[in-house]
mmCIF file with all atom_site columns, C-alpha atoms in Angstrom:
data_model
loop_
_atom_site.group_PDB
_atom_site.id
_atom_site.type_symbol
_atom_site.label_atom_id
_atom_site.label_alt_id
_atom_site.label_comp_id
_atom_site.label_asym_id
_atom_site.label_entity_id
_atom_site.label_seq_id
_atom_site.pdbx_PDB_ins_code
_atom_site.Cartn_x
_atom_site.Cartn_y
_atom_site.Cartn_z
_atom_site.occupancy
_atom_site.B_iso_or_equiv
_atom_site.pdbx_formal_charge
_atom_site.auth_seq_id
_atom_site.auth_comp_id
_atom_site.auth_asym_id
_atom_site.auth_atom_id
_atom_site.pdbx_PDB_model_num
ATOM 1   C CA . ALA A 1 1   ? -6.100 -21.701 16.463 1.00 74.00 ? 1   ALA A CA 1
ATOM 2   C CA . GLN A 1 2   ? -2.418 -20.771 16.211 1.00 82.00 ? 2   GLN A CA 1
ATOM 3   C CA . SER A 1 3   ? -0.450 -21.580 12.964 1.00 89.00 ? 3   SER A CA 1
ATOM 4   C CA . VAL A 1 4   ? 2.561  -20.617 10.896 1.00 93.00 ? 4   VAL A CA 1
ATOM 5   C CA . ALA A 1 5   ? 3.263  -20.823 7.273  1.00 96.00 ? 5   ALA A CA 1
ATOM 6   C CA . GLN A 1 6   ? 6.451  -21.074 5.493  1.00 97.00 ? 6   GLN A CA 1
ATOM 7   C CA . PRO A 1 7   ? 5.788  -20.215 1.826  1.00 96.00 ? 7   PRO A CA 1
ATOM 8   C CA . GLU A 1 8   ? 8.970  -21.483 0.397  1.00 96.00 ? 8   GLU A CA 1
ATOM 9   C CA . ASP A 1 9   ? 9.957  -25.170 0.338  1.00 96.00 ? 9   ASP A CA 1
ATOM 10  C CA . GLN A 1 10  ? 13.513 -24.267 -0.655 1.00 97.00 ? 10  GLN A CA 1
ATOM 11  C CA . VAL A 1 11  ? 15.693 -21.231 -0.625 1.00 98.00 ? 11  VAL A CA 1
ATOM 12  C CA . ASN A 1 12  ? 18.934 -21.113 -2.673 1.00 98.00 ? 12  ASN A CA 1
ATOM 13  C CA . VAL A 1 13  ? 21.633 -18.575 -1.993 1.00 98.00 ? 13  VAL A CA 1
ATOM 14  C CA . ALA A 1 14  ? 25.299 -18.126 -2.781 1.00 98.00 ? 14  ALA A CA 1
ATOM 15  C CA . GLU A 1 15  ? 27.782 -18.104 0.048  1.00 98.00 ? 15  GLU A CA 1
ATOM 16  C CA . GLY A 1 16  ? 28.320 -14.564 1.331  1.00 97.00 ? 16  GLY A CA 1
ATOM 17  C CA . ASN A 1 17  ? 24.972 -13.301 0.213  1.00 98.00 ? 17  ASN A CA 1
ATOM 18  C CA . PRO A 1 18  ? 22.140 -12.396 2.638  1.00 98.00 ? 18  PRO A CA 1
ATOM 19  C CA . LEU A 1 19  ? 19.747 -15.243 3.563  1.00 98.00 ? 19  LEU A CA 1
ATOM 20  C CA . THR A 1 20  ? 16.082 -14.744 4.250  1.00 98.00 ? 20  THR A CA 1
ATOM 21  C CA . VAL A 1 21  ? 13.705 -17.537 5.310  1.00 98.00 ? 21  VAL A CA 1
ATOM 22  C CA . LYS A 1 22  ? 10.068 -16.353 5.424  1.00 98.00 ? 22  LYS A CA 1
ATOM 23  C CA . CYS A 1 23  ? 7.396  -17.188 8.032  1.00 98.00 ? 23  CYS A CA 1
ATOM 24  C CA . THR A 1 24  ? 4.042  -15.715 8.565  1.00 97.00 ? 24  THR A CA 1
ATOM 25  C CA . TYR A 1 25  ? 1.785  -16.551 11.568 1.00 95.00 ? 25  TYR A CA 1
ATOM 26  C CA . SER A 1 26  ? -1.903 -16.559 12.496 1.00 92.00 ? 26  SER A CA 1
ATOM 27  C CA . VAL A 1 27  ? -2.755 -16.197 16.223 1.00 87.00 ? 27  VAL A CA 1
ATOM 28  C CA . SER A 1 28  ? -5.431 -14.836 18.479 1.00 83.00 ? 28  SER A CA 1
ATOM 29  C CA . GLY A 1 29  ? -3.560 -12.674 20.997 1.00 82.00 ? 29  GLY A CA 1
ATOM 30  C CA . ASN A 1 30  ? 0.145  -12.034 21.302 1.00 83.00 ? 30  ASN A CA 1
ATOM 31  C CA . PRO A 1 31  ? 2.325  -14.533 19.508 1.00 88.00 ? 31  PRO A CA 1
ATOM 32  C CA . TYR A 1 32  ? 5.244  -16.459 20.969 1.00 91.00 ? 32  TYR A CA 1
ATOM 33  C CA . LEU A 1 33  ? 7.339  -17.217 17.914 1.00 94.00 ? 33  LEU A CA 1
ATOM 34  C CA . PHE A 1 34  ? 10.479 -19.542 17.514 1.00 95.00 ? 34  PHE A CA 1
ATOM 35  C CA . TRP A 1 35  ? 12.981 -20.587 14.876 1.00 97.00 ? 35  TRP A CA 1
ATOM 36  C CA . TYR A 1 36  ? 14.735 -23.884 14.863 1.00 96.00 ? 36  TYR A CA 1
ATOM 37  C CA . VAL A 1 37  ? 17.268 -25.465 12.469 1.00 97.00 ? 37  VAL A CA 1
ATOM 38  C CA . GLN A 1 38  ? 17.629 -29.130 11.684 1.00 95.00 ? 38  GLN A CA 1
ATOM 39  C CA . TYR A 1 39  ? 20.742 -30.720 10.095 1.00 93.00 ? 39  TYR A CA 1
ATOM 40  C CA . PRO A 1 40  ? 20.426 -34.299 8.441  1.00 89.00 ? 40  PRO A CA 1
ATOM 41  C CA . ASN A 1 41  ? 19.668 -37.037 10.913 1.00 85.00 ? 41  ASN A CA 1
ATOM 42  C CA . ARG A 1 42  ? 19.711 -34.688 13.887 1.00 89.00 ? 42  ARG A CA 1
ATOM 43  C CA . GLY A 1 43  ? 17.107 -33.098 16.150 1.00 90.00 ? 43  GLY A CA 1
ATOM 44  C CA . LEU A 1 44  ? 16.153 -29.480 16.039 1.00 92.00 ? 44  LEU A CA 1
ATOM 45  C CA . GLN A 1 45  ? 18.378 -26.746 17.360 1.00 94.00 ? 45  GLN A CA 1
ATOM 46  C CA . PHE A 1 46  ? 16.939 -23.596 18.892 1.00 93.00 ? 46  PHE A CA 1
ATOM 47  C CA . LEU A 1 47  ? 17.993 -20.411 17.131 1.00 96.00 ? 47  LEU A CA 1
ATOM 48  C CA . LEU A 1 48  ? 15.837 -17.666 18.619 1.00 95.00 ? 48  LEU A CA 1
ATOM 49  C CA . LYS A 1 49  ? 12.488 -16.580 19.917 1.00 94.00 ? 49  LYS A CA 1
ATOM 50  C CA . TYR A 1 50  ? 10.218 -13.594 20.102 1.00 93.00 ? 50  TYR A CA 1
ATOM 51  C CA . ILE A 1 51  ? 8.067  -13.155 23.096 1.00 89.00 ? 51  ILE A CA 1
ATOM 52  C CA . THR A 1 52  ? 7.868  -9.376  23.568 1.00 83.00 ? 52  THR A CA 1
ATOM 53  C CA . GLY A 1 53  ? 10.037 -6.329  23.322 1.00 85.00 ? 53  GLY A CA 1
ATOM 54  C CA . ASP A 1 54  ? 12.247 -5.300  20.396 1.00 89.00 ? 54  ASP A CA 1
ATOM 55  C CA . ASN A 1 55  ? 11.011 -6.421  17.048 1.00 92.00 ? 55  ASN A CA 1
ATOM 56  C CA . LEU A 1 56  ? 14.588 -7.451  16.037 1.00 95.00 ? 56  LEU A CA 1
ATOM 57  C CA . VAL A 1 57  ? 15.604 -10.555 17.797 1.00 96.00 ? 57  VAL A CA 1
ATOM 58  C CA . LYS A 1 58  ? 19.255 -11.761 17.649 1.00 96.00 ? 58  LYS A CA 1
ATOM 59  C CA . GLY A 1 59  ? 19.912 -15.488 17.976 1.00 95.00 ? 59  GLY A CA 1
ATOM 60  C CA . SER A 1 60  ? 22.532 -18.071 17.558 1.00 93.00 ? 60  SER A CA 1
ATOM 61  C CA . TYR A 1 61  ? 25.122 -18.446 14.691 1.00 94.00 ? 61  TYR A CA 1
ATOM 62  C CA . GLY A 1 62  ? 24.605 -14.969 13.507 1.00 96.00 ? 62  GLY A CA 1
ATOM 63  C CA . PHE A 1 63  ? 20.916 -15.343 12.821 1.00 97.00 ? 63  PHE A CA 1
ATOM 64  C CA . GLU A 1 64  ? 18.306 -12.711 13.495 1.00 97.00 ? 64  GLU A CA 1
ATOM 65  C CA . ALA A 1 65  ? 14.580 -12.390 12.979 1.00 98.00 ? 65  ALA A CA 1
ATOM 66  C CA . GLU A 1 66  ? 12.286 -9.457  12.620 1.00 96.00 ? 66  GLU A CA 1
ATOM 67  C CA . PHE A 1 67  ? 8.790  -9.527  14.110 1.00 95.00 ? 67  PHE A CA 1
ATOM 68  C CA . ASN A 1 68  ? 6.366  -7.492  12.065 1.00 95.00 ? 68  ASN A CA 1
ATOM 69  C CA . LYS A 1 69  ? 2.944  -7.230  13.614 1.00 93.00 ? 69  LYS A CA 1
ATOM 70  C CA . SER A 1 70  ? 1.214  -5.454  10.772 1.00 93.00 ? 70  SER A CA 1
ATOM 71  C CA . GLN A 1 71  ? 2.295  -8.047  8.254  1.00 95.00 ? 71  GLN A CA 1
ATOM 72  C CA . THR A 1 72  ? 2.095  -10.992 10.731 1.00 95.00 ? 72  THR A CA 1
ATOM 73  C CA . SER A 1 73  ? 5.587  -12.122 9.741  1.00 96.00 ? 73  SER A CA 1
ATOM 74  C CA . PHE A 1 74  ? 8.619  -13.421 11.540 1.00 97.00 ? 74  PHE A CA 1
ATOM 75  C CA . HIS A 1 75  ? 11.321 -13.754 8.789  1.00 98.00 ? 75  HIS A CA 1
ATOM 76  C CA . LEU A 1 76  ? 14.662 -15.273 9.682  1.00 98.00 ? 76  LEU A CA 1
ATOM 77  C CA . LYS A 1 77  ? 17.745 -13.454 8.294  1.00 98.00 ? 77  LYS A CA 1
ATOM 78  C CA . LYS A 1 78  ? 21.427 -13.731 8.095  1.00 98.00 ? 78  LYS A CA 1
ATOM 79  C CA . PRO A 1 79  ? 23.552 -10.980 6.511  1.00 97.00 ? 79  PRO A CA 1
ATOM 80  C CA . SER A 1 80  ? 26.076 -13.351 5.051  1.00 97.00 ? 80  SER A CA 1
ATOM 81  C CA . ALA A 1 81  ? 25.339 -16.990 4.468  1.00 98.00 ? 81  ALA A CA 1
ATOM 82  C CA . LEU A 1 82  ? 27.742 -19.829 4.941  1.00 97.00 ? 82  LEU A CA 1
ATOM 83  C CA . VAL A 1 83  ? 27.842 -23.220 3.223  1.00 97.00 ? 83  VAL A CA 1
ATOM 84  C CA . SER A 1 84  ? 27.460 -24.701 6.754  1.00 96.00 ? 84  SER A CA 1
ATOM 85  C CA . ASP A 1 85  ? 24.003 -22.964 6.987  1.00 97.00 ? 85  ASP A CA 1
ATOM 86  C CA . SER A 1 86  ? 22.528 -25.448 4.623  1.00 97.00 ? 86  SER A CA 1
ATOM 87  C CA . ALA A 1 87  ? 19.859 -27.246 6.597  1.00 97.00 ? 87  ALA A CA 1
ATOM 88  C CA . LEU A 1 88  ? 16.166 -27.402 7.219  1.00 96.00 ? 88  LEU A CA 1
ATOM 89  C CA . TYR A 1 89  ? 14.620 -24.477 9.022  1.00 97.00 ? 89  TYR A CA 1
ATOM 90  C CA . PHE A 1 90  ? 11.396 -24.520 10.954 1.00 97.00 ? 90  PHE A CA 1
ATOM 91  C CA . CYS A 1 91  ? 9.293  -21.553 12.246 1.00 97.00 ? 91  CYS A CA 1
ATOM 92  C CA . ALA A 1 92  ? 7.047  -22.351 15.146 1.00 95.00 ? 92  ALA A CA 1
ATOM 93  C CA . VAL A 1 93  ? 4.366  -20.659 17.218 1.00 93.00 ? 93  VAL A CA 1
ATOM 94  C CA . ARG A 1 94  ? 3.440  -21.460 20.815 1.00 88.00 ? 94  ARG A CA 1
ATOM 95  C CA . ASP A 1 95  ? -0.087 -22.949 21.100 1.00 80.00 ? 95  ASP A CA 1
ATOM 96  C CA . LEU A 1 96  ? -1.554 -20.610 23.696 1.00 76.00 ? 96  LEU A CA 1
ATOM 97  C CA . THR A 1 97  ? -4.485 -22.902 24.351 1.00 77.00 ? 97  THR A CA 1
ATOM 98  C CA . ASP A 1 98  ? -2.115 -25.499 25.591 1.00 77.00 ? 98  ASP A CA 1
ATOM 99  C CA . SER A 1 99  ? -0.755 -25.005 29.066 1.00 78.00 ? 99  SER A CA 1
ATOM 100 C CA . TRP A 1 100 ? 2.322  -27.260 28.466 1.00 81.00 ? 100 TRP A CA 1
ATOM 101 C CA . GLY A 1 101 ? 4.055  -25.287 25.785 1.00 83.00 ? 101 GLY A CA 1
ATOM 102 C CA . LYS A 1 102 ? 3.033  -27.172 22.805 1.00 89.00 ? 102 LYS A CA 1
ATOM 103 C CA . LEU A 1 103 ? 4.367  -25.745 19.439 1.00 91.00 ? 103 LEU A CA 1
ATOM 104 C CA . GLN A 1 104 ? 2.794  -25.489 15.964 1.00 91.00 ? 104 GLN A CA 1
ATOM 105 C CA . PHE A 1 105 ? 5.494  -25.986 13.335 1.00 93.00 ? 105 PHE A CA 1
ATOM 106 C CA . GLY A 1 106 ? 5.662  -24.726 9.872  1.00 95.00 ? 106 GLY A CA 1
ATOM 107 C CA . ALA A 1 107 ? 6.321  -27.170 7.014  1.00 95.00 ? 107 ALA A CA 1
ATOM 108 C CA . GLY A 1 108 ? 9.975  -26.233 7.015  1.00 96.00 ? 108 GLY A CA 1
ATOM 109 C CA . THR A 1 109 ? 12.216 -24.568 4.388  1.00 97.00 ? 109 THR A CA 1
ATOM 110 C CA . GLN A 1 110 ? 15.263 -26.228 2.981  1.00 97.00 ? 110 GLN A CA 1
ATOM 111 C CA . VAL A 1 111 ? 18.166 -23.772 2.676  1.00 98.00 ? 111 VAL A CA 1
ATOM 112 C CA . VAL A 1 112 ? 20.878 -24.619 0.233  1.00 98.00 ? 112 VAL A CA 1
ATOM 113 C CA . VAL A 1 113 ? 23.947 -22.345 0.271  1.00 98.00 ? 113 VAL A CA 1
ATOM 114 C CA . THR A 1 114 ? 26.333 -22.883 -2.595 1.00 97.00 ? 114 THR A CA 1
ATOM 115 C CA . PRO A 1 115 ? 30.077 -22.058 -2.529 1.00 95.00 ? 115 PRO A CA 1
ATOM 116 C CA . GLY B 2 1   ? 23.135 -25.230 28.637 1.00 70.00 ? 1   GLY B CA 1
ATOM 117 C CA . ALA B 2 2   ? 19.755 -26.892 27.817 1.00 82.00 ? 2   ALA B CA 1
ATOM 118 C CA . VAL B 2 3   ? 21.065 -30.185 26.538 1.00 90.00 ? 3   VAL B CA 1
ATOM 119 C CA . VAL B 2 4   ? 18.728 -32.980 25.760 1.00 94.00 ? 4   VAL B CA 1
ATOM 120 C CA . SER B 2 5   ? 20.178 -36.449 25.190 1.00 95.00 ? 5   SER B CA 1
ATOM 121 C CA . GLN B 2 6   ? 18.267 -39.027 23.185 1.00 96.00 ? 6   GLN B CA 1
ATOM 122 C CA . HIS B 2 7   ? 19.281 -42.700 23.052 1.00 96.00 ? 7   HIS B CA 1
ATOM 123 C CA . PRO B 2 8   ? 19.725 -44.830 20.989 1.00 96.00 ? 8   PRO B CA 1
ATOM 124 C CA . SER B 2 9   ? 20.383 -42.726 17.910 1.00 95.00 ? 9   SER B CA 1
ATOM 125 C CA . TRP B 2 10  ? 19.642 -45.755 15.561 1.00 96.00 ? 10  TRP B CA 1
ATOM 126 C CA . VAL B 2 11  ? 17.821 -49.005 16.025 1.00 96.00 ? 11  VAL B CA 1
ATOM 127 C CA . ILE B 2 12  ? 17.262 -51.846 13.568 1.00 96.00 ? 12  ILE B CA 1
ATOM 128 C CA . CYS B 2 13  ? 15.073 -54.661 14.788 1.00 93.00 ? 13  CYS B CA 1
ATOM 129 C CA . LYS B 2 14  ? 12.763 -57.492 13.656 1.00 95.00 ? 14  LYS B CA 1
ATOM 130 C CA . SER B 2 15  ? 9.048  -57.021 13.339 1.00 96.00 ? 15  SER B CA 1
ATOM 131 C CA . GLY B 2 16  ? 7.230  -57.761 16.665 1.00 95.00 ? 16  GLY B CA 1
ATOM 132 C CA . THR B 2 17  ? 10.029 -56.505 18.852 1.00 94.00 ? 17  THR B CA 1
ATOM 133 C CA . SER B 2 18  ? 9.401  -53.748 21.404 1.00 96.00 ? 18  SER B CA 1
ATOM 134 C CA . VAL B 2 19  ? 11.772 -50.834 21.392 1.00 96.00 ? 19  VAL B CA 1
ATOM 135 C CA . LYS B 2 20  ? 12.499 -48.334 24.130 1.00 97.00 ? 20  LYS B CA 1
ATOM 136 C CA . ILE B 2 21  ? 13.848 -44.802 23.460 1.00 97.00 ? 21  ILE B CA 1
ATOM 137 C CA . GLU B 2 22  ? 15.175 -42.704 26.224 1.00 97.00 ? 22  GLU B CA 1
ATOM 138 C CA . CYS B 2 23  ? 15.138 -38.873 26.463 1.00 96.00 ? 23  CYS B CA 1
ATOM 139 C CA . ARG B 2 24  ? 17.081 -37.126 29.164 1.00 95.00 ? 24  ARG B CA 1
ATOM 140 C CA . SER B 2 25  ? 17.514 -33.449 30.036 1.00 92.00 ? 25  SER B CA 1
ATOM 141 C CA . LEU B 2 26  ? 21.054 -33.190 31.227 1.00 93.00 ? 26  LEU B CA 1
ATOM 142 C CA . ASP B 2 27  ? 21.316 -29.797 32.786 1.00 90.00 ? 27  ASP B CA 1
ATOM 143 C CA . PHE B 2 28  ? 17.705 -28.606 33.538 1.00 89.00 ? 28  PHE B CA 1
ATOM 144 C CA . GLN B 2 29  ? 14.558 -29.907 34.946 1.00 89.00 ? 29  GLN B CA 1
ATOM 145 C CA . ALA B 2 30  ? 12.095 -30.960 32.236 1.00 89.00 ? 30  ALA B CA 1
ATOM 146 C CA . THR B 2 31  ? 8.626  -30.370 33.589 1.00 88.00 ? 31  THR B CA 1
ATOM 147 C CA . THR B 2 32  ? 7.291  -31.288 30.148 1.00 92.00 ? 32  THR B CA 1
ATOM 148 C CA . MET B 2 33  ? 8.559  -33.583 27.409 1.00 94.00 ? 33  MET B CA 1
ATOM 149 C CA . PHE B 2 34  ? 7.318  -33.981 23.962 1.00 95.00 ? 34  PHE B CA 1
ATOM 150 C CA . TRP B 2 35  ? 7.527  -36.838 21.498 1.00 97.00 ? 35  TRP B CA 1
ATOM 151 C CA . TYR B 2 36  ? 7.483  -36.284 17.783 1.00 96.00 ? 36  TYR B CA 1
ATOM 152 C CA . ARG B 2 37  ? 7.604  -38.414 14.663 1.00 96.00 ? 37  ARG B CA 1
ATOM 153 C CA . GLN B 2 38  ? 9.114  -37.112 11.471 1.00 93.00 ? 38  GLN B CA 1
ATOM 154 C CA . PHE B 2 39  ? 8.784  -38.529 8.012  1.00 89.00 ? 39  PHE B CA 1
ATOM 155 C CA . PRO B 2 40  ? 11.400 -37.764 5.314  1.00 85.00 ? 40  PRO B CA 1
ATOM 156 C CA . LYS B 2 41  ? 11.457 -34.167 4.230  1.00 81.00 ? 41  LYS B CA 1
ATOM 157 C CA . GLN B 2 42  ? 8.401  -33.293 6.381  1.00 87.00 ? 42  GLN B CA 1
ATOM 158 C CA . SER B 2 43  ? 7.729  -31.381 9.419  1.00 90.00 ? 43  SER B CA 1
ATOM 159 C CA . LEU B 2 44  ? 7.416  -32.816 12.926 1.00 92.00 ? 44  LEU B CA 1
ATOM 160 C CA . MET B 2 45  ? 4.228  -34.593 13.961 1.00 93.00 ? 45  MET B CA 1
ATOM 161 C CA . LEU B 2 46  ? 3.469  -34.375 17.694 1.00 94.00 ? 46  LEU B CA 1
ATOM 162 C CA . MET B 2 47  ? 2.700  -37.701 19.184 1.00 96.00 ? 47  MET B CA 1
ATOM 163 C CA . ALA B 2 48  ? 2.258  -36.950 22.864 1.00 95.00 ? 48  ALA B CA 1
ATOM 164 C CA . THR B 2 49  ? 3.078  -34.614 25.689 1.00 94.00 ? 49  THR B CA 1
ATOM 165 C CA . SER B 2 50  ? 4.244  -35.990 28.956 1.00 91.00 ? 50  SER B CA 1
ATOM 166 C CA . ASN B 2 51  ? 4.492  -34.314 32.264 1.00 86.00 ? 51  ASN B CA 1
ATOM 167 C CA . GLU B 2 52  ? 6.495  -35.600 35.193 1.00 79.00 ? 52  GLU B CA 1
ATOM 168 C CA . GLY B 2 53  ? 4.525  -37.839 37.407 1.00 77.00 ? 53  GLY B CA 1
ATOM 169 C CA . SER B 2 54  ? 1.288  -37.891 35.335 1.00 81.00 ? 54  SER B CA 1
ATOM 170 C CA . LYS B 2 55  ? -0.013 -39.777 32.312 1.00 85.00 ? 55  LYS B CA 1
ATOM 171 C CA . ALA B 2 56  ? 0.895  -38.710 28.943 1.00 91.00 ? 56  ALA B CA 1
ATOM 172 C CA . THR B 2 57  ? -1.589 -36.771 26.682 1.00 92.00 ? 57  THR B CA 1
ATOM 173 C CA . TYR B 2 58  ? -1.730 -38.339 23.203 1.00 95.00 ? 58  TYR B CA 1
ATOM 174 C CA . GLU B 2 59  ? -2.592 -36.508 20.059 1.00 94.00 ? 59  GLU B CA 1
ATOM 175 C CA . GLN B 2 60  ? -5.538 -37.664 18.054 1.00 94.00 ? 60  GLN B CA 1
ATOM 176 C CA . GLY B 2 61  ? -4.803 -40.787 16.043 1.00 94.00 ? 61  GLY B CA 1
ATOM 177 C CA . VAL B 2 62  ? -1.836 -41.938 18.139 1.00 95.00 ? 62  VAL B CA 1
ATOM 178 C CA . GLU B 2 63  ? -2.411 -45.321 19.757 1.00 94.00 ? 63  GLU B CA 1
ATOM 179 C CA . LYS B 2 64  ? -1.449 -45.048 23.430 1.00 92.00 ? 64  LYS B CA 1
ATOM 180 C CA . ASP B 2 65  ? -1.179 -48.761 23.800 1.00 94.00 ? 65  ASP B CA 1
ATOM 181 C CA . LYS B 2 66  ? 1.241  -48.802 20.906 1.00 95.00 ? 66  LYS B CA 1
ATOM 182 C CA . PHE B 2 67  ? 3.427  -45.929 21.980 1.00 96.00 ? 67  PHE B CA 1
ATOM 183 C CA . LEU B 2 68  ? 3.917  -46.194 25.753 1.00 95.00 ? 68  LEU B CA 1
ATOM 184 C CA . ILE B 2 69  ? 5.280  -43.065 27.406 1.00 94.00 ? 69  ILE B CA 1
ATOM 185 C CA . ASN B 2 70  ? 6.755  -42.808 30.838 1.00 90.00 ? 70  ASN B CA 1
ATOM 186 C CA . HIS B 2 71  ? 7.869  -39.557 32.452 1.00 87.00 ? 71  HIS B CA 1
ATOM 187 C CA . ALA B 2 72  ? 9.102  -40.870 35.740 1.00 82.00 ? 72  ALA B CA 1
ATOM 188 C CA . SER B 2 73  ? 11.435 -37.954 36.713 1.00 87.00 ? 73  SER B CA 1
ATOM 189 C CA . LEU B 2 74  ? 12.110 -34.394 35.864 1.00 88.00 ? 74  LEU B CA 1
ATOM 190 C CA . THR B 2 75  ? 15.055 -35.498 33.723 1.00 91.00 ? 75  THR B CA 1
ATOM 191 C CA . LEU B 2 76  ? 13.831 -38.639 32.007 1.00 92.00 ? 76  LEU B CA 1
ATOM 192 C CA . SER B 2 77  ? 11.052 -39.705 29.705 1.00 93.00 ? 77  SER B CA 1
ATOM 193 C CA . THR B 2 78  ? 10.793 -42.910 27.683 1.00 95.00 ? 78  THR B CA 1
ATOM 194 C CA . LEU B 2 79  ? 8.884  -43.990 24.588 1.00 96.00 ? 79  LEU B CA 1
ATOM 195 C CA . THR B 2 80  ? 8.300  -47.663 24.054 1.00 97.00 ? 80  THR B CA 1
ATOM 196 C CA . VAL B 2 81  ? 7.187  -48.831 20.642 1.00 97.00 ? 81  VAL B CA 1
ATOM 197 C CA . THR B 2 82  ? 5.404  -52.031 21.428 1.00 96.00 ? 82  THR B CA 1
ATOM 198 C CA . SER B 2 83  ? 5.312  -54.906 18.910 1.00 95.00 ? 83  SER B CA 1
ATOM 199 C CA . ALA B 2 84  ? 6.805  -52.761 16.245 1.00 94.00 ? 84  ALA B CA 1
ATOM 200 C CA . HIS B 2 85  ? 6.035  -53.271 12.636 1.00 94.00 ? 85  HIS B CA 1
ATOM 201 C CA . PRO B 2 86  ? 7.590  -51.953 9.450  1.00 94.00 ? 86  PRO B CA 1
ATOM 202 C CA . GLU B 2 87  ? 5.021  -49.119 9.312  1.00 94.00 ? 87  GLU B CA 1
ATOM 203 C CA . ASP B 2 88  ? 6.445  -47.826 12.608 1.00 95.00 ? 88  ASP B CA 1
ATOM 204 C CA . SER B 2 89  ? 9.749  -47.186 10.928 1.00 95.00 ? 89  SER B CA 1
ATOM 205 C CA . SER B 2 90  ? 10.517 -43.542 11.227 1.00 95.00 ? 90  SER B CA 1
ATOM 206 C CA . PHE B 2 91  ? 12.585 -40.741 12.949 1.00 95.00 ? 91  PHE B CA 1
ATOM 207 C CA . TYR B 2 92  ? 11.386 -40.174 16.554 1.00 97.00 ? 92  TYR B CA 1
ATOM 208 C CA . ILE B 2 93  ? 12.479 -36.974 18.250 1.00 96.00 ? 93  ILE B CA 1
ATOM 209 C CA . CYS B 2 94  ? 11.926 -35.924 21.853 1.00 96.00 ? 94  CYS B CA 1
ATOM 210 C CA . SER B 2 95  ? 12.041 -32.434 23.266 1.00 96.00 ? 95  SER B CA 1
ATOM 211 C CA . ALA B 2 96  ? 11.939 -30.984 26.727 1.00 94.00 ? 96  ALA B CA 1
ATOM 212 C CA . ARG B 2 97  ? 11.164 -27.705 28.333 1.00 91.00 ? 97  ARG B CA 1
ATOM 213 C CA . THR B 2 98  ? 11.135 -26.270 31.772 1.00 88.00 ? 98  THR B CA 1
ATOM 214 C CA . ARG B 2 99  ? 8.347  -24.299 33.323 1.00 83.00 ? 99  ARG B CA 1
ATOM 215 C CA . GLY B 2 100 ? 7.610  -20.799 32.112 1.00 79.00 ? 100 GLY B CA 1
ATOM 216 C CA . ASP B 2 101 ? 5.525  -19.374 29.303 1.00 74.00 ? 101 ASP B CA 1
ATOM 217 C CA . ASN B 2 102 ? 8.476  -18.111 27.236 1.00 79.00 ? 102 ASN B CA 1
ATOM 218 C CA . GLN B 2 103 ? 10.681 -21.202 27.634 1.00 85.00 ? 103 GLN B CA 1
ATOM 219 C CA . PRO B 2 104 ? 11.631 -22.910 24.316 1.00 89.00 ? 104 PRO B CA 1
ATOM 220 C CA . GLN B 2 105 ? 11.610 -26.555 23.579 1.00 92.00 ? 105 GLN B CA 1
ATOM 221 C CA . HIS B 2 106 ? 15.017 -28.161 23.469 1.00 93.00 ? 106 HIS B CA 1
ATOM 222 C CA . PHE B 2 107 ? 15.413 -31.226 21.248 1.00 95.00 ? 107 PHE B CA 1
ATOM 223 C CA . GLY B 2 108 ? 17.258 -34.474 21.270 1.00 95.00 ? 108 GLY B CA 1
ATOM 224 C CA . ASP B 2 109 ? 19.104 -35.604 18.236 1.00 94.00 ? 109 ASP B CA 1
ATOM 225 C CA . GLY B 2 110 ? 16.365 -38.155 17.398 1.00 95.00 ? 110 GLY B CA 1
ATOM 226 C CA . THR B 2 111 ? 16.217 -41.954 16.960 1.00 96.00 ? 111 THR B CA 1
ATOM 227 C CA . ARG B 2 112 ? 16.142 -43.612 13.551 1.00 95.00 ? 112 ARG B CA 1
ATOM 228 C CA . LEU B 2 113 ? 13.973 -46.597 14.000 1.00 96.00 ? 113 LEU B CA 1
ATOM 229 C CA . SER B 2 114 ? 13.932 -49.293 11.269 1.00 96.00 ? 114 SER B CA 1
ATOM 230 C CA . ILE B 2 115 ? 11.756 -52.378 11.537 1.00 95.00 ? 115 ILE B CA 1
ATOM 231 C CA . LEU B 2 116 ? 12.590 -55.289 9.317  1.00 93.00 ? 116 LEU B CA 1
#
């Protein structure tokens, strides 16, 4: 079965500093990995995905993620965090046993960026 | 592109009422739509998967007679919470995706349901 783990419930970072949100995955076969962001009382916004190809994936709002097969990780990064990046971030993996594109979500990581 | 509209955004109603939530893909054809429930500060819990023109597939533990799902067209799916009770109060989110292995799900803005 596919699964993802987000080991940190919360990440605190000062504005302008680099931001990293960790995600590790467990899959049988090649992973399809996604990052989403959720602002309060809103749905999830798609940030980026890794399917195949370059290990460094660039996404929306200046975010990028690095796929590392040996460490089974897909950490989300941003070189310089903004206060407006404060939100709940979810890592997800495609359930390859499901033909309709079902996702397995991590527990989420709350990012708090302080001025 | 890939906009999903969910309506209403907020519903407050009395116990015993049935509530319908709509999920529309505005600029793409949604071959598959998903319905989630989210509790405060928790991850999303998948309730069901719906495919256009066919019956929804419910996750274990989700009552299909309680949560009626209709995916009548490639742009619209509805979730009806029948005879809602206070324990049904939650944040309900839909998502939609088009065909293709690498296509992401695109999410609506959610519906906050409060049953008095």
